[in-house]
Coordinates of C-alpha atoms in Angstrom, one line a residue:
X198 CA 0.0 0.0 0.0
X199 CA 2.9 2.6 0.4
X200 CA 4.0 2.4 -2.7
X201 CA 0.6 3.4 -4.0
X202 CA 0.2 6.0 -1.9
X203 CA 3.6 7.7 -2.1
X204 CA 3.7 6.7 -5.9
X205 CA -0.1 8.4 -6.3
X206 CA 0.9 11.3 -3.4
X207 CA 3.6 12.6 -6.1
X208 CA 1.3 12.6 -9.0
X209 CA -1.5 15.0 -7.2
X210 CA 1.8 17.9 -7.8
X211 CA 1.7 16.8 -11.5
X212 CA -2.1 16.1 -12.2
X213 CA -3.9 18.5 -14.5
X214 CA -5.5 21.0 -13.1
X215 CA -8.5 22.9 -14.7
X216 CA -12.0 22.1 -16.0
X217 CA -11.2 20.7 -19.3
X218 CA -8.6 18.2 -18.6
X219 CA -10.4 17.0 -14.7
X220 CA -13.6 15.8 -16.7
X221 CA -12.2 14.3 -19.9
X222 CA -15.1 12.8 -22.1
X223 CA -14.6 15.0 -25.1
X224 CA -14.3 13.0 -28.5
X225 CA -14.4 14.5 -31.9
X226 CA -18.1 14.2 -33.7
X227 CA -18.7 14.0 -37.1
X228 CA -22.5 14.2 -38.5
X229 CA -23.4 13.7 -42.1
X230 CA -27.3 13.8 -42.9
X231 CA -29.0 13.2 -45.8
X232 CA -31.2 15.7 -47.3
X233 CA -31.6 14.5 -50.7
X234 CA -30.8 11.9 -53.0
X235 CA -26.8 12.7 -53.4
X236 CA -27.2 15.5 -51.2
X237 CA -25.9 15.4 -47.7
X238 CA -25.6 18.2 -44.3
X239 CA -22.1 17.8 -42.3
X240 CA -21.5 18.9 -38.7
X241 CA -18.1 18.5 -38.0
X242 CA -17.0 19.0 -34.4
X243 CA -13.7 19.3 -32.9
X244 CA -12.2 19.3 -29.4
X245 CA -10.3 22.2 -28.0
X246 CA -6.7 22.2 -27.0
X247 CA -5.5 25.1 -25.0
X248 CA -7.9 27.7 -26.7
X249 CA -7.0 25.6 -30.4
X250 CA -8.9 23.2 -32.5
X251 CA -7.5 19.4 -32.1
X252 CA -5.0 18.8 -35.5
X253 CA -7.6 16.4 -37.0
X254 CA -9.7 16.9 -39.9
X255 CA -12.7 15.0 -41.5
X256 CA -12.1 13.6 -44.9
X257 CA -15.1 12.3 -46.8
X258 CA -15.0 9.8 -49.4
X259 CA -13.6 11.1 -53.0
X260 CA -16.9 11.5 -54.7
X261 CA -17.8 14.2 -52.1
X262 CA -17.5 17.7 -53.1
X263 CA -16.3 19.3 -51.0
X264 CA -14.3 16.7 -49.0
X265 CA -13.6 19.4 -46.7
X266 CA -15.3 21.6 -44.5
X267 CA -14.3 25.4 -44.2
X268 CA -12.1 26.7 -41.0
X269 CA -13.7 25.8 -37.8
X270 CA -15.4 28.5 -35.2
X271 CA -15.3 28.1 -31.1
X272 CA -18.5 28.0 -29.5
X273 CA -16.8 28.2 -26.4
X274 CA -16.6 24.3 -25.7
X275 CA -15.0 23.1 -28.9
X276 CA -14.6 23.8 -32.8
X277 CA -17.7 23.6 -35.1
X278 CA -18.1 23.8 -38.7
X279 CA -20.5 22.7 -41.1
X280 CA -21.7 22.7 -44.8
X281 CA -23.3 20.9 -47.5
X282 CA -21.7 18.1 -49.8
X283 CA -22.8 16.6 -53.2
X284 CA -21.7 12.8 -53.6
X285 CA -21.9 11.6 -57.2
X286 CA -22.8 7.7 -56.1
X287 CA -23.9 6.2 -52.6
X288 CA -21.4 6.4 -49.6
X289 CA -22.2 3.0 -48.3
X290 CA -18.8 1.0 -48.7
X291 CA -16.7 4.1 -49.6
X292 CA -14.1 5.3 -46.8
X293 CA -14.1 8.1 -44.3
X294 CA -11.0 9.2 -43.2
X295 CA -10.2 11.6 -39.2
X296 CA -6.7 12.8 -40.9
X297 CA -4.2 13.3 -38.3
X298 CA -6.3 11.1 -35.4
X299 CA -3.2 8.4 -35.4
X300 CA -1.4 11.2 -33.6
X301 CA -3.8 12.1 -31.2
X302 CA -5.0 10.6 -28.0
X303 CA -8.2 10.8 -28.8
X304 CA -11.2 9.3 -30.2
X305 CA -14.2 10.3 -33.3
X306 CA -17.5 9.1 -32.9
X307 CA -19.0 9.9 -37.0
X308 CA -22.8 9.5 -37.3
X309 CA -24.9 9.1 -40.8
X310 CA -28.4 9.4 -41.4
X311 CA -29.3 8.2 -44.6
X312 CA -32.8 8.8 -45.5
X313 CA -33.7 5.4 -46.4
X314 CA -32.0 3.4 -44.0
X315 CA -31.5 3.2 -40.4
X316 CA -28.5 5.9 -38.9
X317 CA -25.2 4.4 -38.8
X318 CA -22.4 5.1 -35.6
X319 CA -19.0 4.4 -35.9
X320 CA -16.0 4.9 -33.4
X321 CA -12.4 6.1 -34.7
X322 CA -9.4 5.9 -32.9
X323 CA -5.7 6.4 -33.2
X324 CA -5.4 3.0 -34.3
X325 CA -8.4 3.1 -36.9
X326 CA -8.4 6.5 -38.2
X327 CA -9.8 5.2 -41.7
X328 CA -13.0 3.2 -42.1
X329 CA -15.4 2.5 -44.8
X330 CA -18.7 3.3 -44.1
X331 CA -21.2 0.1 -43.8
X332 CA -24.2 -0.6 -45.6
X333 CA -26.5 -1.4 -42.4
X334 CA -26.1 -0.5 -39.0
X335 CA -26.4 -2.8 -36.1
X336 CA -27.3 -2.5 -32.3
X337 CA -24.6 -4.4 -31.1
X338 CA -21.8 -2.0 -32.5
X339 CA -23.4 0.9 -31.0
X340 CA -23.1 -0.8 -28.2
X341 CA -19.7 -1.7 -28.7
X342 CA -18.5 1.6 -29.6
X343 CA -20.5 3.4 -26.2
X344 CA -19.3 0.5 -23.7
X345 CA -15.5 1.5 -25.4
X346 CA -16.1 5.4 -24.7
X347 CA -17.6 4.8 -21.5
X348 CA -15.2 2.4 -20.4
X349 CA -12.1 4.8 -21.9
X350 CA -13.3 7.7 -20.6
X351 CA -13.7 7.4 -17.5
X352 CA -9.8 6.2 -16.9
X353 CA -9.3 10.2 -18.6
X354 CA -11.9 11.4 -16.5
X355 CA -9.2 12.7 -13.3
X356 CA -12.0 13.9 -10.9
X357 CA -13.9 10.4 -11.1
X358 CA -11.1 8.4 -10.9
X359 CA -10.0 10.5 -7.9
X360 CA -12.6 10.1 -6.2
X361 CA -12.7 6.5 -6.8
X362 CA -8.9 6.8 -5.9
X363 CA -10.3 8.5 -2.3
X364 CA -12.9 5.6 -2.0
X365 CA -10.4 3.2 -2.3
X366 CA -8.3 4.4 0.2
X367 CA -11.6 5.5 2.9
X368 CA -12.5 1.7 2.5
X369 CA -10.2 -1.6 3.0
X370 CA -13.0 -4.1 2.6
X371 CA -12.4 -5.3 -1.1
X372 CA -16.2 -6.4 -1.2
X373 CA -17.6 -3.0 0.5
X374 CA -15.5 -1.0 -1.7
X375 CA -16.9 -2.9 -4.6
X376 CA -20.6 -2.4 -3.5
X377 CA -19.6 1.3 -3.1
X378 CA -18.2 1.6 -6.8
X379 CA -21.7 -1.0 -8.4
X380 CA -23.8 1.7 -5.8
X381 CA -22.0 4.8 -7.8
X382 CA -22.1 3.7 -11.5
X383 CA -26.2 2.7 -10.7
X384 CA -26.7 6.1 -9.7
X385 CA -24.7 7.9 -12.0
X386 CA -26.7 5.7 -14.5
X387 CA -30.2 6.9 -13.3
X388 CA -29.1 10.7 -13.2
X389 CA -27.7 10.2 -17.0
X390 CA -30.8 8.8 -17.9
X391 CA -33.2 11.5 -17.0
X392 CA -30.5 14.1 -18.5
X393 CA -31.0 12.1 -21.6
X394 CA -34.7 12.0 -21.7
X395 CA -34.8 15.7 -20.7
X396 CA -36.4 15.1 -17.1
X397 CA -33.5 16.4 -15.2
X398 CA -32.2 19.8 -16.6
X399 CA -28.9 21.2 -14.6
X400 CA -26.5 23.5 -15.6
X401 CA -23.3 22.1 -15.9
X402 CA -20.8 24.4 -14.4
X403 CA -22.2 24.2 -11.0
X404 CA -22.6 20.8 -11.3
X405 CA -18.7 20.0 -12.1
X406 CA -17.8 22.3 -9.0
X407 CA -19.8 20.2 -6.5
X408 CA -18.3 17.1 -8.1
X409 CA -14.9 18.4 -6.9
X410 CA -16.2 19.1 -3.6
X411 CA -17.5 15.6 -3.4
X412 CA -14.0 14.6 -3.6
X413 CA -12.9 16.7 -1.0
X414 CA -15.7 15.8 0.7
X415 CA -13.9 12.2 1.1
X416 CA -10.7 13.1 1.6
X417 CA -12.1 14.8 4.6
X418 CA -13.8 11.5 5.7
X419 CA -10.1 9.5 5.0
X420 CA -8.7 12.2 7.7
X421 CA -11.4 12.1 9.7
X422 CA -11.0 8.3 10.0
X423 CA -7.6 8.3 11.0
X424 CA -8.6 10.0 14.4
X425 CA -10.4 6.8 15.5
X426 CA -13.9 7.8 14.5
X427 CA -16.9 5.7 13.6
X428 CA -17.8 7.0 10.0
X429 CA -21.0 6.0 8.2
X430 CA -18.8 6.5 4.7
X431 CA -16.8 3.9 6.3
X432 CA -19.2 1.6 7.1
X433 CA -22.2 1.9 4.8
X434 CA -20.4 3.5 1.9
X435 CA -22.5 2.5 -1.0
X436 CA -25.2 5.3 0.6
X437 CA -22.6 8.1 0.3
X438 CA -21.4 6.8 -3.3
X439 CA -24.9 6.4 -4.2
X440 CA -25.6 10.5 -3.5
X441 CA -22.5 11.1 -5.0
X442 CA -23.0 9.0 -8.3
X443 CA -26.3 10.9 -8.8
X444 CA -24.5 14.0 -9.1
X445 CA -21.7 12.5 -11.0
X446 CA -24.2 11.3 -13.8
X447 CA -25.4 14.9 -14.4
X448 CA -21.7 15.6 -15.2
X449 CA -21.5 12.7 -17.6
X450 CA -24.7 14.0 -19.2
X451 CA -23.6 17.3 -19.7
X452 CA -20.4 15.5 -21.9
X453 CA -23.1 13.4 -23.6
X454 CA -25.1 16.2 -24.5
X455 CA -22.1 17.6 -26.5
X456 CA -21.1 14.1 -28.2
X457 CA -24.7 12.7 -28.6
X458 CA -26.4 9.4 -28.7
X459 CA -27.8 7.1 -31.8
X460 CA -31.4 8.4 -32.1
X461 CA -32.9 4.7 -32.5
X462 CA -30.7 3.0 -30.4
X463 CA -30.6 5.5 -27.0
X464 CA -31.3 2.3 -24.2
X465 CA -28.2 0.4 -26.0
X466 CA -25.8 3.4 -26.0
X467 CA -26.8 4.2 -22.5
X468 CA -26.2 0.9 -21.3
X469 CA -23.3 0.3 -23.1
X470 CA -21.9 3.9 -21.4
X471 CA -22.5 3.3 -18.0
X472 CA -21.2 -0.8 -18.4
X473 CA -18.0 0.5 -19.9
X474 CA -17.5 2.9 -17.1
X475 CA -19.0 0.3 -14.4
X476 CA -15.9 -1.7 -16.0
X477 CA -13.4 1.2 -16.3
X478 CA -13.9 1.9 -12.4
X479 CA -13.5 -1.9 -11.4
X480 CA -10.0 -2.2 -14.0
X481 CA -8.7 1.2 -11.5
X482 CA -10.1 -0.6 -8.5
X483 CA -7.9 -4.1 -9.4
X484 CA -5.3 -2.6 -10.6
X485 CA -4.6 -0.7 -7.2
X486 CA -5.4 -3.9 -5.6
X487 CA -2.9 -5.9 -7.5
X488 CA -0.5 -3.1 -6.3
X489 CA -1.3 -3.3 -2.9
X490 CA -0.8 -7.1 -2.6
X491 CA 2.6 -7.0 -4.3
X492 CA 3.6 -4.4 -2.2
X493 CA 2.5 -6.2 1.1
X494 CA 4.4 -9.7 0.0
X495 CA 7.7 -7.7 0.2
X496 CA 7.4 -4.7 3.1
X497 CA 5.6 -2.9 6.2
X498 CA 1.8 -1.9 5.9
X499 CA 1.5 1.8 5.0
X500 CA 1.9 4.4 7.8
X501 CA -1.0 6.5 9.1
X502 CA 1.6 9.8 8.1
X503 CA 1.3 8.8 4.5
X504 CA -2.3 8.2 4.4
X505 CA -2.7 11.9 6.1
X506 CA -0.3 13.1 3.3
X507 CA -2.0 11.7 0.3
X508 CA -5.5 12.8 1.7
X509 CA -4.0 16.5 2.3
X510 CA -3.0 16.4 -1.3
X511 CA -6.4 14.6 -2.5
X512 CA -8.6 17.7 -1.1
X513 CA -5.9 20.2 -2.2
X514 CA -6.5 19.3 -6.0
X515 CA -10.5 19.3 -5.5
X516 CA -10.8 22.4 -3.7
X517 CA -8.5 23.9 -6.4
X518 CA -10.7 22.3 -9.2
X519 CA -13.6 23.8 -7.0
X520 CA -12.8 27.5 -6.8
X521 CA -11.7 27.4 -10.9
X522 CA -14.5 25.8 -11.8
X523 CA -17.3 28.1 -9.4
X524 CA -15.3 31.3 -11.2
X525 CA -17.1 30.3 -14.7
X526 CA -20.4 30.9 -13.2

């Protein structure tokens, strides 16, 4: 356990700090709608880096005109543009290329909505920047492609997988803990589903700042704990996750709402999300575990000075996230 905590300790001087890189579920999206027979309407969205639009750039199959869009404009959250292209034949089969993708660590989710078949989602990564689009779209690769952003994302996403970071150290029973993290992704599931449907409507930037003080919220409790005292987050912690992943999913719907979900296959893509993240969160969870047993077979159990340190440096990096994020409202 030391070397987790000293190793992690180190990394809260070095973790990114700031709204845009603490919540990371920000893929590229690329629409293309039919409007007429040869005649389609693109929407071409691209992340920002540091005030820039990502290097990437959408290029449509050869008997497109144009195969390019004109020069992106901020909308504050990332870089839009859009326009109209002819295609001579049908795109079904021809290739769609995210130029410069294989350099990025990131991903492109491209929708199509052809007007006589059913809409079509495909994924791009670094590894696949080039794909040919299919001639029928099934629910299983929606699926596929959701459970792989959910489950991606949310090992980006540095205020959730601190907080799950916090959990892990607040609770040393391995089945508790994992009751705690099944009691978060259910609720963050619920929250993300009424945000879909539009029955929950929250702002965002509030939202994200009470996520951060979540965070410190349980590195108060880790303190708190090491002065002997009976916690309920220590005992019964799948209540406190379970308030705290209903807030959480609000923040995952507000990063939804940007990227956007498969019209006729919403229940699939939801699911799909929240398993991939259900599964990202557990993959952390082992993965620490694995650590602390290794580290156990060959030295002394952590001290209580460490655990201190770490949870000093846990509810430093929230309450900074806090006060940036509550000065955008």
């Amino acid at each position: 356990m030391k070397v987790i905590v000293c190793l992690l300790y180190a990394l809260l001087f070095a973790w990114p700090t700031g709204n845009a890189t603490a919540h990371a579920l920000d893929p590229g999206y690329l629409e293309i709608r039919q409007i007429a027979s040869g005649t389609w309407s693109v929407h071409w969205r691209k992340p920002d880096v540091n005030g820039k639009p990502m290097s990437i750039d959408a290029v449509l199959p050869d008997g497109c005109t144009p195969a390019r869009g004109p020069d992106p404009v901020s909308d504050s959250k990332a870089w839009v543009s859009s326009w109209v292209v002819e295609c001579r034949a049908g795109i079904a089969g021809q290739p769609i290329e995210i130029e410069g993708l294989a350099v990025q660590n990131n991903d492109v989710l491209v929708r199509l909505h052809p007007l006589q078949a059913e809409p079509t989602t495909l994924r791009f990564t670094p590894d696949t920047s080039v794909q040919n689009i299919p001639s029928e779209q099934t629910t299983w690769s929606v699926f596929i492609a959701y459970f792989q952003l959910g489950f991606e994302h949310i090992l980006e996403g540095w205020d959730h997988l601190l907080f799950v970071f916090a959990l892990f150290i607040l609770v040393r029973d391995p089945w508790r803990l994992v009751g705690a993290v099944t009691a978060f992704t259910l609720a963050h599931s619920i929250t993300l589903a009424l945000a879909t449907f539009g029955v929950l409507n929250v702002p965002g930037p509030p939202v994200e700042a009470v996520i951060a003080l979540s965070i410190v919220f349980l590195a108060m409790e880790i303190v708190k704990g090491g002065e002997g005292r009976s916690r309920l987050s220590k005992q019964k912690p799948w209540i406190v996750c379970f308030g705290f992943g209903l807030l959480h999913g609000l923040g995952f719907a507000g990063a939804l709402a940007d990227i956007g979900l498969p019209a006729n296959d919403i229940p699939a893509a939801l699911l799909a999300f929240n398993l991939g993240v259900e599964a990202g969160q557990l993959s952390f969870v082992g993965s620490l575990a694995v650590l602390v047993i290794a580290w156990r077979s060959v030295a002394l159990p952590i001290s209580q000075t460490a655990t201190l340190a770490t949870a000093y440096g846990i509810g430093s990096v929230s309450m900074y996230w806090f006060i940036e994020r509550v000065s955008v409202f």
